[in-house]
Amino acid sequence: MSRIPRILGLCLAPLGALLLSPSASAQAPTPIKVSYQIAYWALPIYIATEKNWWAEAGLKPEFVVYPAGAQQIAGAASKSWDVGGTGSPPAVLGAQRYGIVTLGVTNDESTANGVMARKENAAAVRSNAAKEVKGKQILLSPNSTGEYATMACLKKWGMQRSDVSVVTLAPAQLVSAFIGGNGMLAGTWAPNFYTLNEQSGAEVVCSGKDAGVMIPGALVARGEFAQQNPEAVAKFLAVYLRAVSFEKNNKAEAMGYLRKLFQANGIKLNDGYLGQELERPIFTLDEQLKLMSRAGGKSTLDNAYEALSGYLKSVGTLTEVPDPKAYITDDYMKRVDQTPALKTFANKAN
């Protein structure tokens, strides 16, 4: 899962003639380092590469792929990447440690994170979790959306972390350990959900959505890069959002691209699982602006991140809950919205 996908790792095709501004044709494309993990929300990056939309926007991307958020955020310290997508816990921690800013939402991951139980235990957990789960071993990846959803599920069941036996493992090791027979429960996320279901029969017994939490994936940038290159950041967002519009309007073709993205990285999912991935909410430019609007006080995104930060504080990862205004900004989304050529580009569905 950590290797660069074969297709995304290839050099992009030569620049096309269609650029966002008349003067762009006389300019060299802007280099930009795009980071991500192999996950559903990387699909817009993959589609944009297949369609050569980066070149149309006047960008020359270099892709940097990470196995998980911890390594990705650490890469910001050495300026290994400029923009990208990540999970919300890494986005919060990255803001605190390396000045990373959140620019928008990759997708709503609430249904794609949660607790899985072994097939033989699933029905009993659903009917009486307090009895079945207490004292049992649960595998978790620390500082992850899977852990966050799991803690919310425990709260829903009337329990807390100390009521279960937690074993912390990196994502890939968690999957291997659970398939190997360790633990009755696993707190994880898709596509691990599908791997565990297919190879061990495990079932989701509680998702983040079931527990009442929103888990937003994050579009991010290094703060220094964003301040120095606002136009490049806005173009990155426009490219990403165009691919989102494409996904919403071309479901069958989007499934084909998702299949290719996963297969290139050793993830083979049947159409049923791929369909579940594509059901996750993704957001167009207008929808992004609504999620980030503070016109009536705290935005929807502010509230989601405050709840997440409260969890991170409760497990000792943060000492204080940071003000979302300190690291979540809609300035770059507004730049796309207020630049006619970028707005038109972002809203294209093909």
GROMACS .gro file of N, CA, C and O in nm, residues 34-37 41 45 66 72-73 81 83-87 106 217-221 236 240:
model
   92
   34VAL      N    1   0.211   1.694  -0.474
   34VAL     CA    2   0.079   1.652  -0.426
   34VAL      C    3   0.092   1.523  -0.346
   34VAL      O    4   0.139   1.422  -0.398
   35SER      N    5   0.052   1.526  -0.221
   35SER     CA    6   0.064   1.407  -0.135
   35SER      C    7  -0.073   1.346  -0.107
   35SER      O    8  -0.174   1.416  -0.103
   36TYR      N    9  -0.074   1.216  -0.086
   36TYR     CA   10  -0.199   1.147  -0.055
   36TYR      C   11  -0.168   1.006  -0.007
   36TYR      O   12  -0.052   0.963  -0.004
   37GLN      N   13  -0.270   0.934   0.030
   37GLN     CA   14  -0.261   0.792   0.064
   37GLN      C   15  -0.349   0.715  -0.034
   37GLN      O   16  -0.433   0.775  -0.103
   41TRP      N   17  -1.061   0.873  -0.133
   41TRP     CA   18  -1.055   1.017  -0.159
   41TRP      C   19  -0.937   1.057  -0.247
   41TRP      O   20  -0.927   1.174  -0.288
   45ILE      N   21  -0.761   1.275  -0.758
   45ILE     CA   22  -0.624   1.297  -0.802
   45ILE      C   23  -0.590   1.203  -0.918
   45ILE      O   24  -0.530   1.244  -1.018
   66TYR      N   25   0.197   0.818   0.069
   66TYR     CA   26   0.233   0.774   0.204
   66TYR      C   27   0.143   0.659   0.249
   66TYR      O   28   0.026   0.652   0.209
   72GLN      N   29   0.289   1.100   0.648
   72GLN     CA   30   0.258   1.209   0.555
   72GLN      C   31   0.278   1.345   0.621
   72GLN      O   32   0.340   1.434   0.563
   73ILE      N   33   0.225   1.360   0.740
   73ILE     CA   34   0.237   1.488   0.810
   73ILE      C   35   0.383   1.518   0.846
   73ILE      O   36   0.429   1.631   0.836
   81TRP      N   37   0.620   1.775   0.042
   81TRP     CA   38   0.498   1.796  -0.036
   81TRP      C   39   0.445   1.936  -0.011
   81TRP      O   40   0.483   2.000   0.087
   83VAL      N   41   0.076   2.028  -0.120
   83VAL     CA   42  -0.069   2.018  -0.100
   83VAL      C   43  -0.107   1.871  -0.102
   83VAL      O   44  -0.025   1.785  -0.135
   84GLY      N   45  -0.232   1.842  -0.069
   84GLY     CA   46  -0.275   1.703  -0.079
   84GLY      C   47  -0.400   1.676   0.001
   84GLY      O   48  -0.474   1.766   0.039
   85GLY      N   49  -0.420   1.548   0.027
   85GLY     CA   50  -0.533   1.504   0.108
   85GLY      C   51  -0.484   1.414   0.218
   85GLY      O   52  -0.383   1.343   0.203
   86THR      N   53  -0.555   1.415   0.331
   86THR     CA   54  -0.517   1.329   0.443
   86THR      C   55  -0.639   1.310   0.532
   86THR      O   56  -0.748   1.362   0.505
   87GLY      N   57  -0.623   1.237   0.641
   87GLY     CA   58  -0.731   1.222   0.737
   87GLY      C   59  -0.741   1.343   0.828
   87GLY      O   60  -0.647   1.424   0.836
  106THR      N   61  -1.216   1.626   0.162
  106THR     CA   62  -1.206   1.526   0.055
  106THR      C   63  -1.336   1.446   0.044
  106THR      O   64  -1.384   1.419  -0.066
  217GLY      N   65  -1.257   1.395   0.571
  217GLY     CA   66  -1.121   1.389   0.518
  217GLY      C   67  -1.079   1.531   0.484
  217GLY      O   68  -1.163   1.618   0.458
  218ALA      N   69  -0.950   1.558   0.483
  218ALA     CA   70  -0.903   1.696   0.471
  218ALA      C   71  -0.821   1.720   0.345
  218ALA      O   72  -0.730   1.644   0.313
  219LEU      N   73  -0.854   1.828   0.275
  219LEU     CA   74  -0.767   1.884   0.173
  219LEU      C   75  -0.674   1.981   0.245
  219LEU      O   76  -0.721   2.071   0.316
  220VAL      N   77  -0.545   1.965   0.229
  220VAL     CA   78  -0.449   2.039   0.310
  220VAL      C   79  -0.338   2.101   0.225
  220VAL      O   80  -0.316   2.064   0.109
  221ALA      N   81  -0.267   2.194   0.287
  221ALA     CA   82  -0.147   2.253   0.227
  221ALA      C   83  -0.051   2.290   0.339
  221ALA      O   84  -0.092   2.317   0.452
  236PHE      N   85  -0.490   2.385  -0.766
  236PHE     CA   86  -0.498   2.247  -0.715
  236PHE      C   87  -0.641   2.214  -0.673
  236PHE      O   88  -0.696   2.109  -0.708
  240TYR      N   89  -0.901   1.930  -0.831
  240TYR     CA   90  -0.963   1.830  -0.745
  240TYR      C   91  -1.116   1.836  -0.756
  240TYR      O   92  -1.184   1.734  -0.770
   0.00000   0.00000   0.00000
